[in-house]
GROMACS .gro file of C-alpha atoms in nm:
model
  481
    1UNK     CA    1   1.727  -2.379   1.335
    2UNK     CA    2   1.626  -2.072   1.539
    3UNK     CA    3   1.276  -2.173   1.645
    4UNK     CA    4   1.251  -2.044   2.000
    5UNK     CA    5   0.974  -2.022   2.258
    6UNK     CA    6   0.995  -1.729   2.496
    7UNK     CA    7   0.816  -1.625   2.813
    8UNK     CA    8   0.858  -1.258   2.723
    9UNK     CA    9   0.638  -0.953   2.728
   10UNK     CA   10   0.314  -1.011   2.536
   11UNK     CA   11   0.334  -0.858   2.193
   12UNK     CA   12  -0.003  -0.698   2.129
   13UNK     CA   13  -0.016  -0.390   1.915
   14UNK     CA   14  -0.369  -0.274   1.971
   15UNK     CA   15  -0.419  -0.329   2.342
   16UNK     CA   16  -0.273  -0.249   2.683
   17UNK     CA   17  -0.126   0.096   2.622
   18UNK     CA   18   0.101   0.256   2.880
   19UNK     CA   19   0.050   0.622   2.786
   20UNK     CA   20  -0.179   0.888   2.923
   21UNK     CA   21  -0.375   0.904   2.597
   22UNK     CA   22  -0.533   0.566   2.665
   23UNK     CA   23  -0.664   0.665   3.008
   24UNK     CA   24  -0.887   0.945   2.889
   25UNK     CA   25  -0.636   1.208   3.007
   26UNK     CA   26  -0.528   1.505   2.795
   27UNK     CA   27  -0.300   1.413   2.506
   28UNK     CA   28   0.071   1.404   2.574
   29UNK     CA   29   0.222   1.715   2.417
   30UNK     CA   30   0.561   1.545   2.427
   31UNK     CA   31   0.440   1.245   2.226
   32UNK     CA   32   0.240   1.463   1.987
   33UNK     CA   33   0.539   1.691   1.933
   34UNK     CA   34   0.738   1.381   1.837
   35UNK     CA   35   0.469   1.267   1.592
   36UNK     CA   36   0.449   1.602   1.415
   37UNK     CA   37   0.821   1.677   1.398
   38UNK     CA   38   0.927   1.327   1.291
   39UNK     CA   39   0.661   1.312   1.019
   40UNK     CA   40   0.749   1.665   0.908
   41UNK     CA   41   1.105   1.545   0.853
   42UNK     CA   42   1.066   1.188   0.721
   43UNK     CA   43   0.715   1.122   0.587
   44UNK     CA   44   0.730   1.040   0.216
   45UNK     CA   45   0.424   1.252   0.132
   46UNK     CA   46   0.511   1.538   0.372
   47UNK     CA   47   0.480   1.800   0.099
   48UNK     CA   48   0.127   1.683   0.020
   49UNK     CA   49  -0.008   1.725   0.375
   50UNK     CA   50  -0.106   2.088   0.455
   51UNK     CA   51  -0.079   2.031   0.831
   52UNK     CA   52   0.280   1.909   0.790
   53UNK     CA   53   0.417   2.209   0.597
   54UNK     CA   54   0.701   2.404   0.757
   55UNK     CA   55   0.498   2.727   0.766
   56UNK     CA   56   0.175   2.568   0.895
   57UNK     CA   57   0.186   2.749   1.232
   58UNK     CA   58   0.240   3.121   1.289
   59UNK     CA   59   0.340   3.087   1.655
   60UNK     CA   60   0.440   2.838   1.921
   61UNK     CA   61   0.103   2.891   2.084
   62UNK     CA   62  -0.083   2.791   1.768
   63UNK     CA   63   0.139   2.485   1.734
   64UNK     CA   64   0.083   2.378   2.095
   65UNK     CA   65  -0.294   2.429   2.063
   66UNK     CA   66  -0.290   2.205   1.757
   67UNK     CA   67  -0.099   1.935   1.946
   68UNK     CA   68  -0.339   1.954   2.239
   69UNK     CA   69  -0.643   1.915   2.016
   70UNK     CA   70  -0.595   1.544   1.941
   71UNK     CA   71  -0.488   1.219   2.098
   72UNK     CA   72  -0.154   1.084   1.978
   73UNK     CA   73  -0.279   0.808   1.750
   74UNK     CA   74  -0.558   1.032   1.618
   75UNK     CA   75  -0.303   1.301   1.532
   76UNK     CA   76  -0.083   1.049   1.353
   77UNK     CA   77  -0.357   0.918   1.125
   78UNK     CA   78  -0.491   1.267   1.055
   79UNK     CA   79  -0.146   1.370   0.933
   80UNK     CA   80  -0.124   1.090   0.676
   81UNK     CA   81  -0.177   1.158   0.307
   82UNK     CA   82  -0.502   1.013   0.171
   83UNK     CA   83  -0.492   0.740   0.433
   84UNK     CA   84  -0.646   0.413   0.319
   85UNK     CA   85  -0.583   0.490  -0.047
   86UNK     CA   86  -0.248   0.650  -0.135
   87UNK     CA   87  -0.106   0.560   0.204
   88UNK     CA   88  -0.239   0.222   0.313
   89UNK     CA   89   0.062   0.124   0.515
   90UNK     CA   90   0.180   0.375   0.779
   91UNK     CA   91   0.107   0.293   1.143
   92UNK     CA   92   0.191   0.379   1.501
   93UNK     CA   93   0.239   0.178   1.822
   94UNK     CA   94   0.225   0.284   2.183
   95UNK     CA   95   0.526   0.077   2.294
   96UNK     CA   96   0.839   0.057   2.083
   97UNK     CA   97   0.955  -0.254   2.273
   98UNK     CA   98   0.672  -0.445   2.104
   99UNK     CA   99   0.778  -0.305   1.769
  100UNK     CA  100   1.138  -0.417   1.818
  101UNK     CA  101   1.015  -0.768   1.900
  102UNK     CA  102   0.813  -0.773   1.581
  103UNK     CA  103   1.123  -0.688   1.375
  104UNK     CA  104   1.285  -1.002   1.518
  105UNK     CA  105   0.984  -1.217   1.423
  106UNK     CA  106   0.867  -1.268   1.781
  107UNK     CA  107   0.493  -1.306   1.826
  108UNK     CA  108   0.244  -1.458   2.065
  109UNK     CA  109   0.075  -1.719   1.851
  110UNK     CA  110  -0.091  -2.058   1.829
  111UNK     CA  111   0.201  -2.156   1.608
  112UNK     CA  112   0.025  -2.171   1.273
  113UNK     CA  113  -0.059  -1.947   0.981
  114UNK     CA  114  -0.401  -1.981   0.828
  115UNK     CA  115  -0.643  -1.849   0.570
  116UNK     CA  116  -1.013  -1.778   0.613
  117UNK     CA  117  -1.237  -1.870   0.320
  118UNK     CA  118  -1.607  -1.817   0.255
  119UNK     CA  119  -1.794  -2.146   0.271
  120UNK     CA  120  -2.001  -2.043  -0.029
  121UNK     CA  121  -2.103  -1.737  -0.226
  122UNK     CA  122  -2.342  -1.492  -0.057
  123UNK     CA  123  -2.272  -1.646   0.285
  124UNK     CA  124  -2.126  -1.483   0.594
  125UNK     CA  125  -1.989  -1.815   0.720
  126UNK     CA  126  -1.616  -1.874   0.681
  127UNK     CA  127  -1.380  -2.156   0.763
  128UNK     CA  128  -1.010  -2.165   0.826
  129UNK     CA  129  -0.743  -2.372   0.658
  130UNK     CA  130  -0.394  -2.422   0.795
  131UNK     CA  131  -0.130  -2.286   0.560
  132UNK     CA  132   0.163  -2.406   0.766
  133UNK     CA  133   0.257  -2.497   1.123
  134UNK     CA  134   0.566  -2.387   1.315
  135UNK     CA  135   0.780  -2.670   1.456
  136UNK     CA  136   0.771  -2.716   1.834
  137UNK     CA  137   0.468  -2.490   1.866
  138UNK     CA  138   0.131  -2.549   2.036
  139UNK     CA  139  -0.030  -2.618   1.697
  140UNK     CA  140   0.242  -2.869   1.612
  141UNK     CA  141   0.214  -3.042   1.949
  142UNK     CA  142  -0.163  -3.067   1.901
  143UNK     CA  143  -0.109  -3.247   1.571
  144UNK     CA  144  -0.232  -2.976   1.336
  145UNK     CA  145  -0.076  -2.971   0.992
  146UNK     CA  146  -0.094  -2.794   0.661
  147UNK     CA  147  -0.432  -2.842   0.494
  148UNK     CA  148  -0.637  -2.898   0.811
  149UNK     CA  149  -0.977  -2.728   0.812
  150UNK     CA  150  -1.142  -2.560   1.112
  151UNK     CA  151  -1.499  -2.428   1.114
  152UNK     CA  152  -1.562  -2.334   1.479
  153UNK     CA  153  -1.379  -2.164   1.763
  154UNK     CA  154  -1.495  -2.250   2.115
  155UNK     CA  155  -1.805  -2.406   1.964
  156UNK     CA  156  -1.902  -2.093   1.769
  157UNK     CA  157  -1.929  -2.099   1.391
  158UNK     CA  158  -1.676  -1.865   1.229
  159UNK     CA  159  -1.823  -1.575   1.031
  160UNK     CA  160  -1.688  -1.267   0.859
  161UNK     CA  161  -1.809  -1.068   1.164
  162UNK     CA  162  -1.677  -1.269   1.460
  163UNK     CA  163  -1.348  -1.412   1.329
  164UNK     CA  164  -1.127  -1.138   1.474
  165UNK     CA  165  -1.262  -1.166   1.826
  166UNK     CA  166  -1.259  -1.546   1.828
  167UNK     CA  167  -0.907  -1.580   1.691
  168UNK     CA  168  -0.764  -1.312   1.921
  169UNK     CA  169  -0.836  -1.521   2.229
  170UNK     CA  170  -0.530  -1.642   2.421
  171UNK     CA  171  -0.667  -1.999   2.430
  172UNK     CA  172  -0.909  -2.156   2.187
  173UNK     CA  173  -1.071  -2.485   2.100
  174UNK     CA  174  -1.069  -2.539   1.724
  175UNK     CA  175  -1.352  -2.748   1.585
  176UNK     CA  176  -1.209  -2.931   1.286
  177UNK     CA  177  -1.398  -3.000   0.967
  178UNK     CA  178  -1.342  -3.125   0.616
  179UNK     CA  179  -1.431  -3.059   0.253
  180UNK     CA  180  -1.599  -3.327   0.046
  181UNK     CA  181  -1.734  -3.288  -0.307
  182UNK     CA  182  -1.691  -2.913  -0.282
  183UNK     CA  183  -1.892  -2.880   0.042
  184UNK     CA  184  -1.765  -2.786   0.388
  185UNK     CA  185  -1.870  -3.005   0.680
  186UNK     CA  186  -1.817  -2.990   1.055
  187UNK     CA  187  -1.624  -3.281   1.201
  188UNK     CA  188  -1.625  -3.435   1.548
  189UNK     CA  189  -1.261  -3.366   1.635
  190UNK     CA  190  -1.166  -3.067   1.851
  191UNK     CA  191  -0.821  -2.933   1.933
  192UNK     CA  192  -0.751  -2.698   2.227
  193UNK     CA  193  -0.436  -2.487   2.212
  194UNK     CA  194  -0.295  -2.184   2.393
  195UNK     CA  195  -0.079  -1.911   2.245
  196UNK     CA  196   0.285  -1.880   2.346
  197UNK     CA  197   0.565  -1.643   2.254
  198UNK     CA  198   0.748  -1.784   1.951
  199UNK     CA  199   1.022  -1.662   1.723
  200UNK     CA  200   0.963  -1.793   1.373
  201UNK     CA  201   1.249  -1.900   1.152
  202UNK     CA  202   1.139  -1.776   0.808
  203UNK     CA  203   1.348  -2.046   0.635
  204UNK     CA  204   1.063  -2.290   0.678
  205UNK     CA  205   1.133  -2.576   0.438
  206UNK     CA  206   1.401  -2.668   0.186
  207UNK     CA  207   1.472  -2.978  -0.020
  208UNK     CA  208   1.605  -3.089  -0.355
  209UNK     CA  209   1.362  -3.255  -0.597
  210UNK     CA  210   1.512  -3.456  -0.882
  211UNK     CA  211   1.307  -3.476  -1.202
  212UNK     CA  212   1.494  -3.637  -1.491
  213UNK     CA  213   1.814  -3.441  -1.543
  214UNK     CA  214   1.688  -3.148  -1.334
  215UNK     CA  215   1.792  -3.107  -0.972
  216UNK     CA  216   1.542  -2.854  -0.842
  217UNK     CA  217   1.596  -2.664  -0.519
  218UNK     CA  218   1.268  -2.588  -0.343
  219UNK     CA  219   1.269  -2.325  -0.065
  220UNK     CA  220   0.971  -2.208   0.141
  221UNK     CA  221   1.075  -1.867   0.271
  222UNK     CA  222   0.826  -1.677   0.486
  223UNK     CA  223   0.989  -1.347   0.580
  224UNK     CA  224   1.291  -1.130   0.498
  225UNK     CA  225   1.430  -1.106   0.851
  226UNK     CA  226   1.783  -0.979   0.903
  227UNK     CA  227   1.845  -1.189   1.215
  228UNK     CA  228   1.805  -1.502   1.000
  229UNK     CA  229   2.037  -1.396   0.717
  230UNK     CA  230   2.277  -1.676   0.809
  231UNK     CA  231   2.004  -1.944   0.800
  232UNK     CA  232   1.895  -1.822   0.458
  233UNK     CA  233   2.252  -1.827   0.331
  234UNK     CA  234   2.303  -2.179   0.473
  235UNK     CA  235   1.996  -2.305   0.286
  236UNK     CA  236   2.125  -2.161  -0.040
  237UNK     CA  237   2.468  -2.309   0.036
  238UNK     CA  238   2.316  -2.654   0.073
  239UNK     CA  239   2.149  -2.616  -0.266
  240UNK     CA  240   2.481  -2.513  -0.416
  241UNK     CA  241   2.661  -2.809  -0.260
  242UNK     CA  242   2.401  -3.046  -0.409
  243UNK     CA  243   2.446  -2.893  -0.755
  244UNK     CA  244   2.091  -2.775  -0.823
  245UNK     CA  245   2.008  -2.674  -1.178
  246UNK     CA  246   1.692  -2.481  -1.095
  247UNK     CA  247   1.531  -2.299  -0.799
  248UNK     CA  248   1.167  -2.272  -0.699
  249UNK     CA  249   1.124  -2.003  -0.434
  250UNK     CA  250   0.796  -2.032  -0.245
  251UNK     CA  251   0.697  -1.681  -0.130
  252UNK     CA  252   0.322  -1.740  -0.115
  253UNK     CA  253   0.309  -1.656   0.259
  254UNK     CA  254   0.597  -1.406   0.267
  255UNK     CA  255   0.477  -1.058   0.364
  256UNK     CA  256   0.819  -0.899   0.319
  257UNK     CA  257   1.067  -0.741   0.558
  258UNK     CA  258   1.423  -0.613   0.528
  259UNK     CA  259   1.533  -0.439   0.206
  260UNK     CA  260   1.891  -0.547   0.272
  261UNK     CA  261   1.790  -0.912   0.309
  262UNK     CA  262   1.598  -0.892  -0.019
  263UNK     CA  263   1.915  -0.766  -0.188
  264UNK     CA  264   2.115  -1.047  -0.022
  265UNK     CA  265   1.874  -1.311  -0.151
  266UNK     CA  266   1.898  -1.160  -0.499
  267UNK     CA  267   2.275  -1.193  -0.468
  268UNK     CA  268   2.247  -1.555  -0.354
  269UNK     CA  269   2.023  -1.650  -0.646
  270UNK     CA  270   2.260  -1.490  -0.897
  271UNK     CA  271   2.628  -1.410  -0.833
  272UNK     CA  272   2.718  -1.290  -1.179
  273UNK     CA  273   2.610  -0.931  -1.114
  274UNK     CA  274   2.822  -0.835  -0.812
  275UNK     CA  275   2.825  -0.458  -0.743
  276UNK     CA  276   2.561  -0.389  -1.005
  277UNK     CA  277   2.245  -0.206  -0.890
  278UNK     CA  278   1.975  -0.414  -0.725
  279UNK     CA  279   1.729  -0.145  -0.612
  280UNK     CA  280   1.716   0.232  -0.574
  281UNK     CA  281   1.536   0.400  -0.282
  282UNK     CA  282   1.398   0.753  -0.301
  283UNK     CA  283   1.306   0.960   0.006
  284UNK     CA  284   1.118   1.291   0.031
  285UNK     CA  285   1.280   1.623  -0.064
  286UNK     CA  286   1.380   1.702   0.296
  287UNK     CA  287   1.567   1.373   0.341
  288UNK     CA  288   1.673   1.314  -0.020
  289UNK     CA  289   2.039   1.299   0.087
  290UNK     CA  290   1.946   0.951   0.208
  291UNK     CA  291   1.851   0.832  -0.140
  292UNK     CA  292   2.048   0.514  -0.179
  293UNK     CA  293   2.122   0.218  -0.401
  294UNK     CA  294   2.146  -0.142  -0.281
  295UNK     CA  295   2.378  -0.353  -0.493
  296UNK     CA  296   2.431  -0.722  -0.557
  297UNK     CA  297   2.691  -0.826  -0.299
  298UNK     CA  298   2.935  -1.109  -0.230
  299UNK     CA  299   2.955  -1.036   0.146
  300UNK     CA  300   2.666  -0.997   0.389
  301UNK     CA  301   2.603  -0.891   0.750
  302UNK     CA  302   2.453  -1.098   1.029
  303UNK     CA  303   2.237  -0.963   1.311
  304UNK     CA  304   2.138  -1.084   1.656
  305UNK     CA  305   1.780  -1.096   1.785
  306UNK     CA  306   1.808  -0.732   1.894
  307UNK     CA  307   1.887  -0.663   1.527
  308UNK     CA  308   2.234  -0.542   1.613
  309UNK     CA  309   2.505  -0.623   1.360
  310UNK     CA  310   2.725  -0.901   1.498
  311UNK     CA  311   2.923  -1.043   1.208
  312UNK     CA  312   2.965  -1.101   0.837
  313UNK     CA  313   2.934  -1.395   0.601
  314UNK     CA  314   3.030  -1.489   0.249
  315UNK     CA  315   2.721  -1.502   0.032
  316UNK     CA  316   2.659  -1.841  -0.129
  317UNK     CA  317   2.581  -1.779  -0.497
  318UNK     CA  318   2.392  -2.006  -0.736
  319UNK     CA  319   2.464  -1.810  -1.058
  320UNK     CA  320   2.118  -1.888  -1.195
  321UNK     CA  321   1.976  -1.719  -1.503
  322UNK     CA  322   1.616  -1.818  -1.430
  323UNK     CA  323   1.402  -1.826  -1.115
  324UNK     CA  324   1.056  -1.968  -1.043
  325UNK     CA  325   0.854  -1.794  -0.769
  326UNK     CA  326   0.528  -1.913  -0.612
  327UNK     CA  327   0.304  -1.620  -0.513
  328UNK     CA  328  -0.030  -1.529  -0.358
  329UNK     CA  329  -0.192  -1.210  -0.234
  330UNK     CA  330   0.017  -1.258   0.080
  331UNK     CA  331   0.342  -1.207  -0.114
  332UNK     CA  332   0.420  -0.845  -0.035
  333UNK     CA  333   0.677  -0.565  -0.021
  334UNK     CA  334   1.028  -0.717  -0.007
  335UNK     CA  335   0.895  -1.028  -0.189
  336UNK     CA  336   0.772  -0.806  -0.471
  337UNK     CA  337   1.098  -0.612  -0.460
  338UNK     CA  338   1.295  -0.934  -0.517
  339UNK     CA  339   1.088  -1.023  -0.824
  340UNK     CA  340   1.093  -0.674  -0.976
  341UNK     CA  341   1.460  -0.608  -0.908
  342UNK     CA  342   1.581  -0.943  -1.045
  343UNK     CA  343   1.382  -0.912  -1.368
  344UNK     CA  344   1.624  -0.672  -1.542
  345UNK     CA  345   1.894  -0.937  -1.499
  346UNK     CA  346   1.735  -1.283  -1.515
  347UNK     CA  347   1.407  -1.440  -1.616
  348UNK     CA  348   1.164  -1.462  -1.323
  349UNK     CA  349   0.858  -1.683  -1.376
  350UNK     CA  350   0.578  -1.629  -1.124
  351UNK     CA  351   0.318  -1.897  -1.052
  352UNK     CA  352   0.011  -1.860  -0.832
  353UNK     CA  353  -0.206  -1.553  -0.784
  354UNK     CA  354  -0.145  -1.178  -0.794
  355UNK     CA  355   0.082  -1.037  -0.525
  356UNK     CA  356  -0.019  -0.783  -0.260
  357UNK     CA  357   0.099  -0.460  -0.426
  358UNK     CA  358   0.328  -0.262  -0.196
  359UNK     CA  359   0.596  -0.045  -0.356
  360UNK     CA  360   0.692   0.174  -0.060
  361UNK     CA  361   0.881   0.116   0.262
  362UNK     CA  362   0.935   0.247   0.611
  363UNK     CA  363   1.176   0.304   0.896
  364UNK     CA  364   1.103   0.299   1.267
  365UNK     CA  365   1.089   0.647   1.421
  366UNK     CA  366   1.146   0.695   1.793
  367UNK     CA  367   1.132   1.015   1.999
  368UNK     CA  368   1.507   1.077   1.974
  369UNK     CA  369   1.543   1.407   1.784
  370UNK     CA  370   1.919   1.421   1.845
  371UNK     CA  371   1.943   1.099   1.639
  372UNK     CA  372   1.702   1.220   1.372
  373UNK     CA  373   1.436   0.999   1.532
  374UNK     CA  374   1.594   0.680   1.398
  375UNK     CA  375   1.726   0.505   1.712
  376UNK     CA  376   1.598   0.429   2.060
  377UNK     CA  377   1.935   0.483   2.226
  378UNK     CA  378   1.858   0.839   2.340
  379UNK     CA  379   1.481   0.812   2.345
  380UNK     CA  380   1.258   1.051   2.540
  381UNK     CA  381   1.172   0.861   2.863
  382UNK     CA  382   0.834   1.033   2.912
  383UNK     CA  383   0.652   0.804   2.665
  384UNK     CA  384   0.708   0.491   2.453
  385UNK     CA  385   0.532   0.579   2.127
  386UNK     CA  386   0.702   0.483   1.799
  387UNK     CA  387   0.596   0.515   1.436
  388UNK     CA  388   0.640   0.308   1.123
  389UNK     CA  389   0.552   0.561   0.851
  390UNK     CA  390   0.622   0.530   0.481
  391UNK     CA  391   0.943   0.717   0.405
  392UNK     CA  392   1.066   0.584   0.068
  393UNK     CA  393   0.969   0.416  -0.255
  394UNK     CA  394   1.183   0.181  -0.461
  395UNK     CA  395   1.259   0.111  -0.825
  396UNK     CA  396   1.470  -0.151  -0.997
  397UNK     CA  397   1.789  -0.082  -1.190
  398UNK     CA  398   1.584   0.023  -1.493
  399UNK     CA  399   1.394   0.281  -1.281
  400UNK     CA  400   1.080   0.068  -1.298
  401UNK     CA  401   0.841   0.042  -1.005
  402UNK     CA  402   0.662  -0.273  -0.903
  403UNK     CA  403   0.292  -0.253  -0.997
  404UNK     CA  404   0.098  -0.086  -0.715
  405UNK     CA  405  -0.189  -0.329  -0.784
  406UNK     CA  406   0.037  -0.633  -0.748
  407UNK     CA  407   0.242  -0.853  -0.981
  408UNK     CA  408   0.023  -1.062  -1.208
  409UNK     CA  409   0.154  -1.422  -1.228
  410UNK     CA  410   0.282  -1.572  -1.549
  411UNK     CA  411   0.084  -1.884  -1.466
  412UNK     CA  412  -0.227  -1.842  -1.253
  413UNK     CA  413  -0.301  -2.118  -1.001
  414UNK     CA  414  -0.517  -2.049  -0.695
  415UNK     CA  415  -0.452  -2.280  -0.401
  416UNK     CA  416  -0.800  -2.201  -0.262
  417UNK     CA  417  -0.939  -2.417  -0.542
  418UNK     CA  418  -0.754  -2.723  -0.408
  419UNK     CA  419  -0.842  -2.713  -0.038
  420UNK     CA  420  -1.017  -3.050  -0.042
  421UNK     CA  421  -0.669  -3.201  -0.038
  422UNK     CA  422  -0.404  -2.937   0.029
  423UNK     CA  423  -0.078  -3.126   0.004
  424UNK     CA  424   0.237  -3.074   0.215
  425UNK     CA  425   0.524  -2.850   0.111
  426UNK     CA  426   0.753  -3.038  -0.125
  427UNK     CA  427   0.492  -3.284  -0.249
  428UNK     CA  428   0.546  -3.281  -0.629
  429UNK     CA  429   0.168  -3.309  -0.679
  430UNK     CA  430   0.091  -2.991  -0.482
  431UNK     CA  431  -0.068  -2.768  -0.750
  432UNK     CA  432   0.163  -2.464  -0.743
  433UNK     CA  433   0.479  -2.672  -0.704
  434UNK     CA  434   0.359  -2.922  -0.965
  435UNK     CA  435   0.305  -2.641  -1.215
  436UNK     CA  436   0.652  -2.501  -1.152
  437UNK     CA  437   0.814  -2.843  -1.190
  438UNK     CA  438   0.632  -2.905  -1.518
  439UNK     CA  439   0.747  -2.569  -1.657
  440UNK     CA  440   1.104  -2.665  -1.570
  441UNK     CA  441   1.112  -3.030  -1.670
  442UNK     CA  442   0.841  -3.080  -1.931
  443UNK     CA  443   0.679  -2.753  -2.038
  444UNK     CA  444   0.491  -2.926  -2.320
  445UNK     CA  445   0.330  -3.172  -2.080
  446UNK     CA  446   0.169  -2.949  -1.820
  447UNK     CA  447  -0.036  -3.143  -1.561
  448UNK     CA  448  -0.414  -3.132  -1.581
  449UNK     CA  449  -0.522  -2.963  -1.259
  450UNK     CA  450  -0.887  -3.002  -1.172
  451UNK     CA  451  -1.011  -2.767  -0.896
  452UNK     CA  452  -1.201  -2.941  -0.616
  453UNK     CA  453  -1.333  -2.634  -0.434
  454UNK     CA  454  -1.480  -2.306  -0.557
  455UNK     CA  455  -1.485  -2.008  -0.324
  456UNK     CA  456  -1.286  -1.696  -0.240
  457UNK     CA  457  -1.035  -1.606   0.028
  458UNK     CA  458  -1.167  -1.369   0.294
  459UNK     CA  459  -0.872  -1.297   0.523
  460UNK     CA  460  -0.548  -1.454   0.636
  461UNK     CA  461  -0.365  -1.455   0.968
  462UNK     CA  462  -0.127  -1.212   0.799
  463UNK     CA  463  -0.412  -0.958   0.777
  464UNK     CA  464  -0.445  -0.972   1.156
  465UNK     CA  465  -0.076  -0.903   1.218
  466UNK     CA  466   0.019  -0.537   1.213
  467UNK     CA  467   0.375  -0.603   1.101
  468UNK     CA  468   0.298  -0.865   0.838
  469UNK     CA  469   0.348  -0.669   0.514
  470UNK     CA  470   0.635  -0.439   0.602
  471UNK     CA  471   0.931  -0.343   0.389
  472UNK     CA  472   1.183  -0.161   0.603
  473UNK     CA  473   1.542  -0.057   0.647
  474UNK     CA  474   1.725  -0.245   0.919
  475UNK     CA  475   1.753  -0.068   1.253
  476UNK     CA  476   2.068   0.141   1.275
  477UNK     CA  477   2.100   0.208   0.901
  478UNK     CA  478   2.347   0.485   0.818
  479UNK     CA  479   2.185   0.827   0.792
  480UNK     CA  480   2.319   1.103   0.568
  481UNK     CA  481   2.247   1.411   0.775
   0.00000   0.00000   0.00000
């Protein structure tokens, strides 16, 4: 298992900038020139942005005046197409070293993922519930576990106005609570924990559940990260060795990640479609020579924590004709790609709530024009800005897009309604897993699930992480120039 704790550079995307722009000085023309030229080349909606057209400026002087008129991040967001609506996903960071860490799954964290839920309708008060805890993390050491409730941070009641500030603190004391008869109560117990640098292994939990003649593989997978391709393949290999008949893939907290890893997982689940089309990516007109197709494969690539290719592996294949996927609104991008791109080939049954709805993807752009802005090997040393703009969309082998509003589940089950007793991963009575098992083993005898809490989700820890819903091409992908 690759759970690691590091004493590395703090990964904070929105603070501590190292560029002149953040000190109230004039904008960096070098950085702004990078933003404009890289977006002019790669941005998916480049043709729809008047300020990004090739003939926008009549002279170098006009161009330079335009660059000098805005700070770097301001320029970036002003150049996006219908930002917040059509483009909800492009972003920029002031230090590409932080971005590279994020690709590898390295974050400074308490060691748990959580959701924030309104205590009741028409109230500003929220409470947190622990979705899962990372092994060997501060949260784990403090004894926190899935299903725990917290209502206060440092003695202050959580609300929909103060949550971000309270949860961004480096150290915090969590006041625990509980739910009884549909009501949220403060408890007496408090837990103090401090964030540390952790690399999360997205292969969080796997086991085989035997129900009658069915041997059901259950995998909780929380991120499509290329540097954990081998761990993912090992988990599938263990299922294969144990002769599973069915697979339940828990993607309810999986915000996405690598397109290639999504295609690899599709290949692991199946095996009977080698070299057939998995997904098709389409870039803008200026970079359309990079339009590409990812196929079902029998061999995969491994990557180190710098996301440099360092080996290959034989893909373990289950040859399944049906898949069961647990989803929530946190299931995004590469998770949705997996569902949509498998459906032309096998039956995919989704259980939970509607997915996030992200049908476009990105690459990391650095100020390295000689490399078409796609590597940091020859980067401009005068600044450290990098961008993660949308540069492609995807379709499945039938040229169908995933729904931009999210994938509606075949069987709707909302875990928020069962927070009074949120059971551990793998417990056959946990509502989403129980529903999937019943569909597999006894579809005519579905369990009677009685909600014990009625409210709505406000935010999740995923919403506070800038890199949490990305779908991207692995660093160093081959460019057709």
